[in-house]
Amino acid sequence: MARRTTAAASGDRIIERDVDEEMRSSFLEYAYSVIYSRALPDARDGLKPVQRRILYQMGEMGLRPDRGHVKSARVVGDVMGRLHPHGDSAIYDALVRMAQPFTLRVPLVDGHGNFGSLDDGPAAMRYTECRLAPAAMAMTTGIDEDVVDLVPNYDGRELEPVVLPAAFPALLVNGASGIAVGMATSLAPHNLGEVCAAARHLVLNPMATPEDLMRFVPGPDLPSGGTIVGLDGVREAYLTGRGSFRIRATTRIEQVTPRRRGIVVTELPYGVGPERVIERIKELVSAKKLQGISDIVDLTDGEHGLRLVIEVAPSVSPEALLGHLYRLTPLEESFSINAVSLVNGQPQTLGLRDMLQVFIDHRIDVVRRRSEYRRTRAQERLHLVEGLLTAIIDIDEVIQVIRSSDDAAAARDRLLQVFDLSVIQANYILDMPLRRLTKFSRIELEQEREDLTGSISDLTALLEDDGLLRGLIADELVAVAEQHSTGRRTVLLEESGVTTSPQASLEIPDAPCLVLMSGTGLLARTTGESLGDDGPRTAHDVVVSSTTASVRGEVALVTSRGRALRIPVVELPALPASAQAPSLAGGAPLGALVDLPAGERALGIVEMTEPPAILLLGTREGVVKRVAVEPPSAKDAWDLIALADGDEVVGAAEAIDSDDVVLVTSDAQLLRFPAPAVRVQGRGAAGMAGIRLSKGASVIFCGAVPHPGPDQSEGEVVTVAGSLSALPGTSAGTVKLSALGEFPSKGRGTAGVRCHRLLRGEDALTYAWAGPGPARAASPSGMPVDLPGAFGKRDASGTPLSSPVGSVAGPVRASRA
């Protein structure tokens, strides 16, 4: 037997109620109130009651886009006092969401002040200001033309609309979310232009299928951008009202520091803030579930937008790490569509076509009621105009009738008898000031009558012809799209394109590569895929030193003080693999990789292999040495030669026994001899005599030139002459290009032969280079410098240069084996 309770009323009257019945009835009333009055949007205007009341009240307050902002607290107070009998925090929360560009695809409130972010809440309502956004005018325009029903508010003292006119499908454009009793709604935002195009197509083609409409609306367009991967769930939602899809952050891999690459996040999934991502990544790193991240920095600002930089450890592949981040962090999120909304006061799950059809039916009703209202107003005005035209024919008699009457009632009766006017026309003439009546122009009134007649005829035709009515709605949709639509932000992908298993390694795999050093001091590595027949070339800068290596290996940087510095190859920026010439603009400057004291210069790089490579060194004082590049124990820096006081290394290159050693001096002497003439010595040796120098001369170039093979070009010599007393940059000098074959091989320790004839005003060679051709030159800033096209004689003079030469190099050799 059910438990019973008693309820005491006034006096001695007692009403007995069954507990089950009372609970059932109260719960249903509560559930209906939550569903209808709070949680679910109306399918016609896409708004919940609190949102509709905010926009309506702001329109009543005159807070249009061309007016100034007012305090949000004032709007909240008026909405709460007149229309929405709930807490101020609920009203302000709804107002804030309508002003957030990261929440709504087309914001309806123009907020001024701190309206919050994805990670932080807004300022208090007393600190923020607001007004209607331009798009909100399209939601409320015409509401004063009897286009929607008005009902009493909660206390019966005010009237409020049951729905807004809504010139665009706001339910689809801005989406919706809410939790009611026993049901919930979740709908993603879409692009206004695409949705209006689909609605227009359905207006003009009532039999269109959901597949037809999907050609206009391919998928959601989220305020935060990002990428939607996998569209099967989107299509299912458009057909049934239920579905899900995955949203992926927009990322790119950059060289964030000279020694490290990083993942730069510029767009996050809908509803995800950067702090949430940072917190999740830190948790995974602390729990040892995610490795390879050196640092994470949030560089987001109001000017440049979102920029979340995830620095990757040098030995970790950013591409592999990105796959793990998608799998483990909010950089990839799932969004479920459950398109539940109110249709005629009943919650229904709607597909794409159903939502558009409900909106179109609403717009047909709005436009029809608006047209009827305008026709009625035009007919009323036409009636008055016709009365004025009747009276103005004999204005003097009208005035005499009015003046001679005892009172207004008598004047009205006499006007009705004399001029055959209606009561409305007579009252209008009587209420009009005399000064206005005498100023009426008959021509103007006749033109107004003609315009009113035409307007009434057009409105009547519109109301009687469904095709004209639908055509007007279609035109209005086009106008709204042109005024408020923006470009698509979200990229749509059929498949993810990233498949990273939990067991996938993050380490960069070891692979052959080529390490390059440019004339402006940039270091980089590139894979063998980007090597052409002549090796990689750069668009502007030249590669003055290169060596083969492996990604997990090491190279040694040789300096002018005869030192070798260890550099892990994996820390060097990787140039993209392509068949085209790579650009060293993405390389790392030497200063970011090694710390060189003032006056010490980098000369070249050599691979650290086993057995060690043999390196040729040449000093300014004419000393040469061949030494094995073999570091003592695990040192990161070691000496390769014992230099005399005041001497320095001017050239360093890997040299095998089949190479020729070439030295060029400042007084234009060139010496060429076989590399075996220089025996290999230990690191502590001081080297041996390479070239005999005249007084005041010094070596400006030392290099190893291989003998040309069957498919290789002959060696070339480039010499640049100038004045040592000239200020840097004031004189480019002269340049000469010669064939190395014109210079005979001599013995080590001799003076060599002349390689350049100096002109008047030139007192020395300022630059020299010898190596396999064709030679390319660049200025100190890396810009190309043209060299003479034809070989000059061995001891000829040079031709003028257009700009100073900073470096010269030939094709990059991928291997010395």
mmCIF file of N, CA and C in Angstrom, residues 562-676:
data_model
loop_
_atom_site.group_PDB
_atom_site.id
_atom_site.type_symbol
_atom_site.label_atom_id
_atom_site.label_comp_id
_atom_site.label_asym_id
_atom_site.label_seq_id
_atom_site.Cartn_x
_atom_site.Cartn_y
_atom_site.Cartn_z
ATOM 1 N N GLY A 562 93.558 26.035 -34.527
ATOM 2 C CA GLY A 562 94.004 24.658 -34.595
ATOM 3 C C GLY A 562 93.284 23.736 -33.642
ATOM 4 N N ARG A 563 92.076 24.082 -33.270
ATOM 5 C CA ARG A 563 91.303 23.237 -32.362
ATOM 6 C C ARG A 563 90.198 22.523 -33.133
ATOM 7 N N ALA A 564 89.753 21.384 -32.552
ATOM 8 C CA ALA A 564 88.603 20.650 -33.060
ATOM 9 C C ALA A 564 87.548 20.609 -31.963
ATOM 10 N N LEU A 565 86.306 20.926 -32.336
ATOM 11 C CA LEU A 565 85.194 20.963 -31.390
ATOM 12 C C LEU A 565 84.161 19.940 -31.815
ATOM 13 N N ARG A 566 83.745 19.111 -30.859
ATOM 14 C CA ARG A 566 82.782 18.044 -31.149
ATOM 15 C C ARG A 566 81.362 18.609 -31.239
ATOM 16 N N ILE A 567 80.599 18.219 -32.276
ATOM 17 C CA ILE A 567 79.208 18.645 -32.454
ATOM 18 C C ILE A 567 78.368 17.425 -32.814
ATOM 19 N N PRO A 568 77.367 17.070 -32.005
ATOM 20 C CA PRO A 568 76.448 15.979 -32.386
ATOM 21 C C PRO A 568 75.631 16.378 -33.614
ATOM 22 N N VAL A 569 75.558 15.509 -34.583
ATOM 23 C CA VAL A 569 74.841 15.819 -35.823
ATOM 24 C C VAL A 569 73.354 15.984 -35.573
ATOM 25 N N VAL A 570 72.792 15.249 -34.627
ATOM 26 C CA VAL A 570 71.359 15.284 -34.398
ATOM 27 C C VAL A 570 70.899 16.657 -33.907
ATOM 28 N N GLU A 571 71.820 17.463 -33.359
ATOM 29 C CA GLU A 571 71.461 18.785 -32.878
ATOM 30 C C GLU A 571 71.408 19.820 -33.990
ATOM 31 N N LEU A 572 71.833 19.455 -35.188
ATOM 32 C CA LEU A 572 71.820 20.395 -36.293
ATOM 33 C C LEU A 572 70.440 20.419 -36.936
ATOM 34 N N PRO A 573 69.998 21.590 -37.394
ATOM 35 C CA PRO A 573 68.703 21.643 -38.086
ATOM 36 C C PRO A 573 68.729 20.779 -39.340
ATOM 37 N N ALA A 574 67.625 20.092 -39.590
ATOM 38 C CA ALA A 574 67.517 19.222 -40.760
ATOM 39 C C ALA A 574 66.838 19.983 -41.889
ATOM 40 N N LEU A 575 67.517 20.079 -43.009
ATOM 41 C CA LEU A 575 66.908 20.699 -44.182
ATOM 42 C C LEU A 575 65.922 19.714 -44.794
ATOM 43 N N PRO A 576 64.828 20.209 -45.368
ATOM 44 C CA PRO A 576 63.842 19.293 -45.963
ATOM 45 C C PRO A 576 64.428 18.548 -47.135
ATOM 46 N N ALA A 577 64.076 17.268 -47.236
ATOM 47 C CA ALA A 577 64.560 16.443 -48.338
ATOM 48 C C ALA A 577 63.741 16.744 -49.578
ATOM 49 N N SER A 578 64.415 17.163 -50.640
ATOM 50 C CA SER A 578 63.745 17.451 -51.900
ATOM 51 C C SER A 578 64.758 17.374 -53.005
ATOM 52 N N ALA A 579 64.238 17.316 -54.216
ATOM 53 C CA ALA A 579 65.123 17.272 -55.365
ATOM 54 C C ALA A 579 65.680 18.646 -55.687
ATOM 55 N N GLN A 580 65.077 19.693 -55.114
ATOM 56 C CA GLN A 580 65.555 21.023 -55.388
ATOM 57 C C GLN A 580 66.685 21.380 -54.440
ATOM 58 N N ALA A 581 67.331 22.496 -54.739
ATOM 59 C CA ALA A 581 68.444 22.930 -53.923
ATOM 60 C C ALA A 581 67.963 23.345 -52.543
ATOM 61 N N PRO A 582 68.557 22.830 -51.464
ATOM 62 C CA PRO A 582 68.139 23.245 -50.132
ATOM 63 C C PRO A 582 68.628 24.653 -49.843
ATOM 64 N N SER A 583 67.934 25.331 -48.959
ATOM 65 C CA SER A 583 68.347 26.665 -48.535
ATOM 66 C C SER A 583 68.900 26.561 -47.123
ATOM 67 N N LEU A 584 70.120 27.074 -46.945
ATOM 68 C CA LEU A 584 70.724 27.056 -45.620
ATOM 69 C C LEU A 584 70.197 28.170 -44.739
ATOM 70 N N ALA A 585 69.164 28.889 -45.200
ATOM 71 C CA ALA A 585 68.591 29.927 -44.362
ATOM 72 C C ALA A 585 68.009 29.338 -43.087
ATOM 73 N N GLY A 586 67.664 28.063 -43.108
ATOM 74 C CA GLY A 586 67.137 27.416 -41.919
ATOM 75 C C GLY A 586 68.211 26.783 -41.058
ATOM 76 N N GLY A 587 69.480 27.007 -41.381
ATOM 77 C CA GLY A 587 70.569 26.445 -40.587
ATOM 78 C C GLY A 587 70.763 27.175 -39.273
ATOM 79 N N ALA A 588 71.574 26.570 -38.417
ATOM 80 C CA ALA A 588 71.856 27.152 -37.109
ATOM 81 C C ALA A 588 73.154 27.940 -37.168
ATOM 82 N N PRO A 589 73.199 29.149 -36.625
ATOM 83 C CA PRO A 589 74.449 29.906 -36.589
ATOM 84 C C PRO A 589 75.458 29.243 -35.660
ATOM 85 N N LEU A 590 76.723 29.404 -35.998
ATOM 86 C CA LEU A 590 77.771 28.760 -35.212
ATOM 87 C C LEU A 590 77.724 29.185 -33.755
ATOM 88 N N GLY A 591 77.394 30.451 -33.512
ATOM 89 C CA GLY A 591 77.382 30.946 -32.146
ATOM 90 C C GLY A 591 76.389 30.235 -31.257
ATOM 91 N N ALA A 592 75.359 29.614 -31.845
ATOM 92 C CA ALA A 592 74.375 28.885 -31.051
ATOM 93 C C ALA A 592 74.815 27.456 -30.759
ATOM 94 N N LEU A 593 75.845 26.993 -31.450
ATOM 95 C CA LEU A 593 76.303 25.611 -31.276
ATOM 96 C C LEU A 593 77.603 25.506 -30.497
ATOM 97 N N VAL A 594 78.518 26.433 -30.727
ATOM 98 C CA VAL A 594 79.813 26.414 -30.048
ATOM 99 C C VAL A 594 80.135 27.816 -29.563
ATOM 100 N N ASP A 595 80.972 27.893 -28.562
ATOM 101 C CA ASP A 595 81.378 29.178 -27.998
ATOM 102 C C ASP A 595 82.815 29.453 -28.417
ATOM 103 N N LEU A 596 82.981 30.300 -29.421
ATOM 104 C CA LEU A 596 84.314 30.627 -29.929
ATOM 105 C C LEU A 596 84.782 31.941 -29.333
ATOM 106 N N PRO A 597 86.033 31.992 -28.813
ATOM 107 C CA PRO A 597 86.557 33.255 -28.296
ATOM 108 C C PRO A 597 86.722 34.276 -29.417
ATOM 109 N N ALA A 598 86.863 35.525 -29.040
ATOM 110 C CA ALA A 598 87.043 36.595 -30.019
ATOM 111 C C ALA A 598 88.301 36.333 -30.843
ATOM 112 N N GLY A 599 88.189 36.483 -32.143
ATOM 113 C CA GLY A 599 89.321 36.287 -33.030
ATOM 114 C C GLY A 599 89.467 34.874 -33.558
ATOM 115 N N GLU A 600 88.746 33.908 -33.030
ATOM 116 C CA GLU A 600 88.820 32.531 -33.503
ATOM 117 C C GLU A 600 87.703 32.279 -34.504
ATOM 118 N N ARG A 601 88.069 31.751 -35.662
ATOM 119 C CA ARG A 601 87.118 31.545 -36.744
ATOM 120 C C ARG A 601 86.935 30.059 -37.034
ATOM 121 N N ALA A 602 85.739 29.694 -37.526
ATOM 122 C CA ALA A 602 85.477 28.328 -37.968
ATOM 123 C C ALA A 602 85.930 28.174 -39.408
ATOM 124 N N LEU A 603 86.684 27.099 -39.687
ATOM 125 C CA LEU A 603 87.235 26.892 -41.024
ATOM 126 C C LEU A 603 86.553 25.772 -41.787
ATOM 127 N N GLY A 604 86.121 24.741 -41.118
ATOM 128 C CA GLY A 604 85.518 23.617 -41.817
ATOM 129 C C GLY A 604 85.058 22.547 -40.853
ATOM 130 N N ILE A 605 84.417 21.530 -41.397
ATOM 131 C CA ILE A 605 83.899 20.427 -40.600
ATOM 132 C C ILE A 605 84.391 19.128 -41.210
ATOM 133 N N VAL A 606 84.556 18.122 -40.358
ATOM 134 C CA VAL A 606 85.017 16.812 -40.803
ATOM 135 C C VAL A 606 84.327 15.753 -39.956
ATOM 136 N N GLU A 607 84.004 14.631 -40.567
ATOM 137 C CA GLU A 607 83.312 13.561 -39.863
ATOM 138 C C GLU A 607 84.262 12.857 -38.909
ATOM 139 N N MET A 608 83.727 12.470 -37.758
ATOM 140 C CA MET A 608 84.492 11.687 -36.792
ATOM 141 C C MET A 608 84.140 10.219 -37.009
ATOM 142 N N THR A 609 85.055 9.518 -37.671
ATOM 143 C CA THR A 609 84.798 8.134 -38.054
ATOM 144 C C THR A 609 85.855 7.217 -37.444
ATOM 145 N N GLU A 610 85.673 5.965 -37.691
ATOM 146 C CA GLU A 610 86.644 4.941 -37.285
ATOM 147 C C GLU A 610 86.919 4.036 -38.483
ATOM 148 N N PRO A 611 88.125 4.030 -39.083
ATOM 149 C CA PRO A 611 89.298 4.802 -38.643
ATOM 150 C C PRO A 611 89.109 6.295 -38.871
ATOM 151 N N PRO A 612 89.858 7.117 -38.146
ATOM 152 C CA PRO A 612 89.641 8.557 -38.224
ATOM 153 C C PRO A 612 90.042 9.122 -39.581
ATOM 154 N N ALA A 613 89.361 10.204 -39.955
ATOM 155 C CA ALA A 613 89.684 10.908 -41.196
ATOM 156 C C ALA A 613 90.997 11.662 -41.039
ATOM 157 N N ILE A 614 91.691 11.864 -42.180
ATOM 158 C CA ILE A 614 92.965 12.594 -42.193
ATOM 159 C C ILE A 614 92.678 14.017 -42.642
ATOM 160 N N LEU A 615 93.087 14.957 -41.802
ATOM 161 C CA LEU A 615 92.782 16.360 -42.044
ATOM 162 C C LEU A 615 94.058 17.106 -42.421
ATOM 163 N N LEU A 616 93.954 17.968 -43.441
ATOM 164 C CA LEU A 616 95.050 18.841 -43.859
ATOM 165 C C LEU A 616 94.855 20.212 -43.231
ATOM 166 N N LEU A 617 95.918 20.717 -42.586
ATOM 167 C CA LEU A 617 95.906 22.052 -41.996
ATOM 168 C C LEU A 617 97.002 22.892 -42.639
ATOM 169 N N GLY A 618 96.708 24.150 -42.894
ATOM 170 C CA GLY A 618 97.707 25.083 -43.415
ATOM 171 C C GLY A 618 97.652 26.372 -42.621
ATOM 172 N N THR A 619 98.831 26.884 -42.223
ATOM 173 C CA THR A 619 98.863 28.083 -41.384
ATOM 174 C C THR A 619 99.266 29.304 -42.197
ATOM 175 N N ARG A 620 99.054 30.462 -41.611
ATOM 176 C CA ARG A 620 99.384 31.726 -42.266
ATOM 177 C C ARG A 620 100.872 31.847 -42.544
ATOM 178 N N GLU A 621 101.729 31.207 -41.717
ATOM 179 C CA GLU A 621 103.178 31.287 -41.886
ATOM 180 C C GLU A 621 103.718 30.230 -42.833
ATOM 181 N N GLY A 622 102.841 29.498 -43.524
ATOM 182 C CA GLY A 622 103.290 28.551 -44.531
ATOM 183 C C GLY A 622 103.518 27.157 -44.025
ATOM 184 N N VAL A 623 103.108 26.804 -42.824
ATOM 185 C CA VAL A 623 103.265 25.466 -42.264
ATOM 186 C C VAL A 623 102.072 24.617 -42.681
ATOM 187 N N VAL A 624 102.325 23.354 -43.034
ATOM 188 C CA VAL A 624 101.254 22.415 -43.363
ATOM 189 C C VAL A 624 101.380 21.187 -42.476
ATOM 190 N N LYS A 625 100.242 20.534 -42.277
ATOM 191 C CA LYS A 625 100.246 19.346 -41.434
ATOM 192 C C LYS A 625 99.053 18.475 -41.796
ATOM 193 N N ARG A 626 99.279 17.153 -41.785
ATOM 194 C CA ARG A 626 98.189 16.195 -41.896
ATOM 195 C C ARG A 626 98.093 15.442 -40.575
ATOM 196 N N VAL A 627 96.848 15.380 -40.039
ATOM 197 C CA VAL A 627 96.657 14.814 -38.710
ATOM 198 C C VAL A 627 95.352 14.036 -38.706
ATOM 199 N N ALA A 628 95.314 12.972 -37.931
ATOM 200 C CA ALA A 628 94.098 12.175 -37.780
ATOM 201 C C ALA A 628 93.137 12.876 -36.818
ATOM 202 N N VAL A 629 91.868 12.936 -37.224
ATOM 203 C CA VAL A 629 90.853 13.561 -36.369
ATOM 204 C C VAL A 629 90.366 12.524 -35.374
ATOM 205 N N GLU A 630 91.116 12.416 -34.305
ATOM 206 C CA GLU A 630 90.823 11.407 -33.284
ATOM 207 C C GLU A 630 90.873 12.081 -31.932
ATOM 208 N N PRO A 631 89.730 12.279 -31.272
ATOM 209 C CA PRO A 631 89.725 13.001 -29.998
ATOM 210 C C PRO A 631 90.346 12.177 -28.887
ATOM 211 N N PRO A 632 91.089 12.815 -27.990
ATOM 212 C CA PRO A 632 91.605 12.105 -26.818
ATOM 213 C C PRO A 632 90.481 11.828 -25.828
ATOM 214 N N SER A 633 90.239 10.581 -25.519
ATOM 215 C CA SER A 633 89.183 10.117 -24.610
ATOM 216 C C SER A 633 87.843 10.724 -25.030
ATOM 217 N N ALA A 634 87.125 11.358 -24.112
ATOM 218 C CA ALA A 634 85.784 11.864 -24.407
ATOM 219 C C ALA A 634 85.740 13.382 -24.383
ATOM 220 N N LYS A 635 86.847 14.017 -24.726
ATOM 221 C CA LYS A 635 86.862 15.480 -24.700
ATOM 222 C C LYS A 635 85.993 16.059 -25.820
ATOM 223 N N ASP A 636 85.414 17.229 -25.529
ATOM 224 C CA ASP A 636 84.608 17.917 -26.526
ATOM 225 C C ASP A 636 85.429 18.907 -27.346
ATOM 226 N N ALA A 637 86.672 19.199 -26.916
ATOM 227 C CA ALA A 637 87.552 20.106 -27.662
ATOM 228 C C ALA A 637 88.994 19.666 -27.458
ATOM 229 N N TRP A 638 89.775 19.666 -28.539
ATOM 230 C CA TRP A 638 91.184 19.256 -28.447
ATOM 231 C C TRP A 638 91.986 19.951 -29.538
ATOM 232 N N ASP A 639 93.315 20.005 -29.312
ATOM 233 C CA ASP A 639 94.212 20.668 -30.269
ATOM 234 C C ASP A 639 94.629 19.686 -31.356
ATOM 235 N N LEU A 640 94.783 20.228 -32.581
ATOM 236 C CA LEU A 640 95.220 19.437 -33.722
ATOM 237 C C LEU A 640 96.647 19.775 -34.159
ATOM 238 N N ILE A 641 97.160 20.928 -33.709
ATOM 239 C CA ILE A 641 98.477 21.376 -34.139
ATOM 240 C C ILE A 641 99.056 22.289 -33.065
ATOM 241 N N ALA A 642 100.391 22.242 -32.947
ATOM 242 C CA ALA A 642 101.080 23.153 -32.038
ATOM 243 C C ALA A 642 101.499 24.377 -32.842
ATOM 244 N N LEU A 643 100.789 25.480 -32.662
ATOM 245 C CA LEU A 643 101.030 26.691 -33.438
ATOM 246 C C LEU A 643 102.121 27.538 -32.804
ATOM 247 N N ALA A 644 102.922 28.157 -33.659
ATOM 248 C CA ALA A 644 103.912 29.114 -33.183
ATOM 249 C C ALA A 644 103.201 30.391 -32.758
ATOM 250 N N ASP A 645 103.875 31.191 -31.960
ATOM 251 C CA ASP A 645 103.292 32.446 -31.503
ATOM 252 C C ASP A 645 102.963 33.345 -32.696
ATOM 253 N N GLY A 646 101.764 33.871 -32.724
ATOM 254 C CA GLY A 646 101.360 34.765 -33.794
ATOM 255 C C GLY A 646 100.849 34.073 -35.040
ATOM 256 N N ASP A 647 100.969 32.752 -35.106
ATOM 257 C CA ASP A 647 100.509 32.025 -36.281
ATOM 258 C C ASP A 647 99.073 31.557 -36.056
ATOM 259 N N GLU A 648 98.372 31.274 -37.162
ATOM 260 C CA GLU A 648 97.026 30.751 -37.085
ATOM 261 C C GLU A 648 96.746 29.887 -38.299
ATOM 262 N N VAL A 649 95.764 29.009 -38.189
ATOM 263 C CA VAL A 649 95.380 28.132 -39.286
ATOM 264 C C VAL A 649 94.469 28.920 -40.230
ATOM 265 N N VAL A 650 94.761 28.841 -41.534
ATOM 266 C CA VAL A 650 93.954 29.551 -42.528
ATOM 267 C C VAL A 650 93.133 28.601 -43.383
ATOM 268 N N GLY A 651 93.442 27.300 -43.359
ATOM 269 C CA GLY A 651 92.701 26.347 -44.160
ATOM 270 C C GLY A 651 92.704 24.974 -43.524
ATOM 271 N N ALA A 652 91.550 24.288 -43.620
ATOM 272 C CA ALA A 652 91.431 22.934 -43.088
ATOM 273 C C ALA A 652 90.509 22.150 -44.000
ATOM 274 N N ALA A 653 90.969 20.987 -44.447
ATOM 275 C CA ALA A 653 90.162 20.167 -45.345
ATOM 276 C C ALA A 653 90.625 18.726 -45.245
ATOM 277 N N GLU A 654 89.702 17.812 -45.420
ATOM 278 C CA GLU A 654 90.058 16.400 -45.446
ATOM 279 C C GLU A 654 90.897 16.122 -46.687
ATOM 280 N N ALA A 655 91.996 15.401 -46.515
ATOM 281 C CA ALA A 655 92.932 15.162 -47.624
ATOM 282 C C ALA A 655 93.337 13.694 -47.643
ATOM 283 N N ILE A 656 93.095 13.026 -48.792
ATOM 284 C CA ILE A 656 93.539 11.654 -48.977
ATOM 285 C C ILE A 656 94.778 11.671 -49.878
ATOM 286 N N ASP A 657 95.425 10.512 -50.023
ATOM 287 C CA ASP A 657 96.711 10.469 -50.717
ATOM 288 C C ASP A 657 96.618 10.856 -52.182
ATOM 289 N N SER A 658 95.466 10.712 -52.797
ATOM 290 C CA SER A 658 95.357 11.048 -54.223
ATOM 291 C C SER A 658 95.109 12.535 -54.463
ATOM 292 N N ASP A 659 94.964 13.313 -53.398
ATOM 293 C CA ASP A 659 94.704 14.750 -53.551
ATOM 294 C C ASP A 659 95.995 15.530 -53.777
ATOM 295 N N ASP A 660 95.824 16.750 -54.245
ATOM 296 C CA ASP A 660 96.911 17.723 -54.332
ATOM 297 C C ASP A 660 96.677 18.790 -53.273
ATOM 298 N N VAL A 661 97.773 19.211 -52.650
ATOM 299 C CA VAL A 661 97.724 20.316 -51.709
ATOM 300 C C VAL A 661 97.966 21.599 -52.480
ATOM 301 N N VAL A 662 97.108 22.614 -52.270
ATOM 302 C CA VAL A 662 97.230 23.910 -52.944
ATOM 303 C C VAL A 662 97.307 24.992 -51.883
ATOM 304 N N LEU A 663 98.370 25.827 -51.986
ATOM 305 C CA LEU A 663 98.522 26.975 -51.101
ATOM 306 C C LEU A 663 98.629 28.233 -51.953
ATOM 307 N N VAL A 664 97.979 29.291 -51.518
ATOM 308 C CA VAL A 664 98.024 30.583 -52.209
ATOM 309 C C VAL A 664 98.433 31.630 -51.195
ATOM 310 N N THR A 665 99.343 32.515 -51.600
ATOM 311 C CA THR A 665 99.866 33.528 -50.684
ATOM 312 C C THR A 665 99.325 34.902 -51.050
ATOM 313 N N SER A 666 99.520 35.837 -50.129
ATOM 314 C CA SER A 666 99.026 37.191 -50.338
ATOM 315 C C SER A 666 99.748 37.915 -51.461
ATOM 316 N N ASP A 667 101.004 37.491 -51.795
ATOM 317 C CA ASP A 667 101.737 38.150 -52.892
ATOM 318 C C ASP A 667 101.524 37.410 -54.208
ATOM 319 N N ALA A 668 100.384 36.696 -54.334
ATOM 320 C CA ALA A 668 99.952 36.081 -55.589
ATOM 321 C C ALA A 668 100.838 34.943 -56.046
ATOM 322 N N GLN A 669 101.325 34.117 -55.118
ATOM 323 C CA GLN A 669 102.075 32.911 -55.448
ATOM 324 C C GLN A 669 101.210 31.700 -55.124
ATOM 325 N N LEU A 670 101.216 30.684 -56.019
ATOM 326 C CA LEU A 670 100.450 29.454 -55.816
ATOM 327 C C LEU A 670 101.393 28.271 -55.886
ATOM 328 N N LEU A 671 101.292 27.400 -54.884
ATOM 329 C CA LEU A 671 102.109 26.186 -54.855
ATOM 330 C C LEU A 671 101.190 24.988 -54.817
ATOM 331 N N ARG A 672 101.512 24.017 -55.684
ATOM 332 C CA ARG A 672 100.729 22.793 -55.783
ATOM 333 C C ARG A 672 101.666 21.603 -55.670
ATOM 334 N N PHE A 673 101.370 20.658 -54.762
ATOM 335 C CA PHE A 673 102.199 19.460 -54.632
ATOM 336 C C PHE A 673 101.327 18.318 -54.110
ATOM 337 N N PRO A 674 101.739 17.057 -54.287
ATOM 338 C CA PRO A 674 100.941 15.901 -53.875
ATOM 339 C C PRO A 674 100.781 15.838 -52.363
ATOM 340 N N ALA A 675 99.613 15.372 -51.915
ATOM 341 C CA ALA A 675 99.335 15.282 -50.490
ATOM 342 C C ALA A 675 100.271 14.337 -49.755
ATOM 343 N N PRO A 676 100.722 13.194 -50.349
ATOM 344 C CA PRO A 676 101.646 12.321 -49.605
ATOM 345 C C PRO A 676 102.956 12.989 -49.211
#
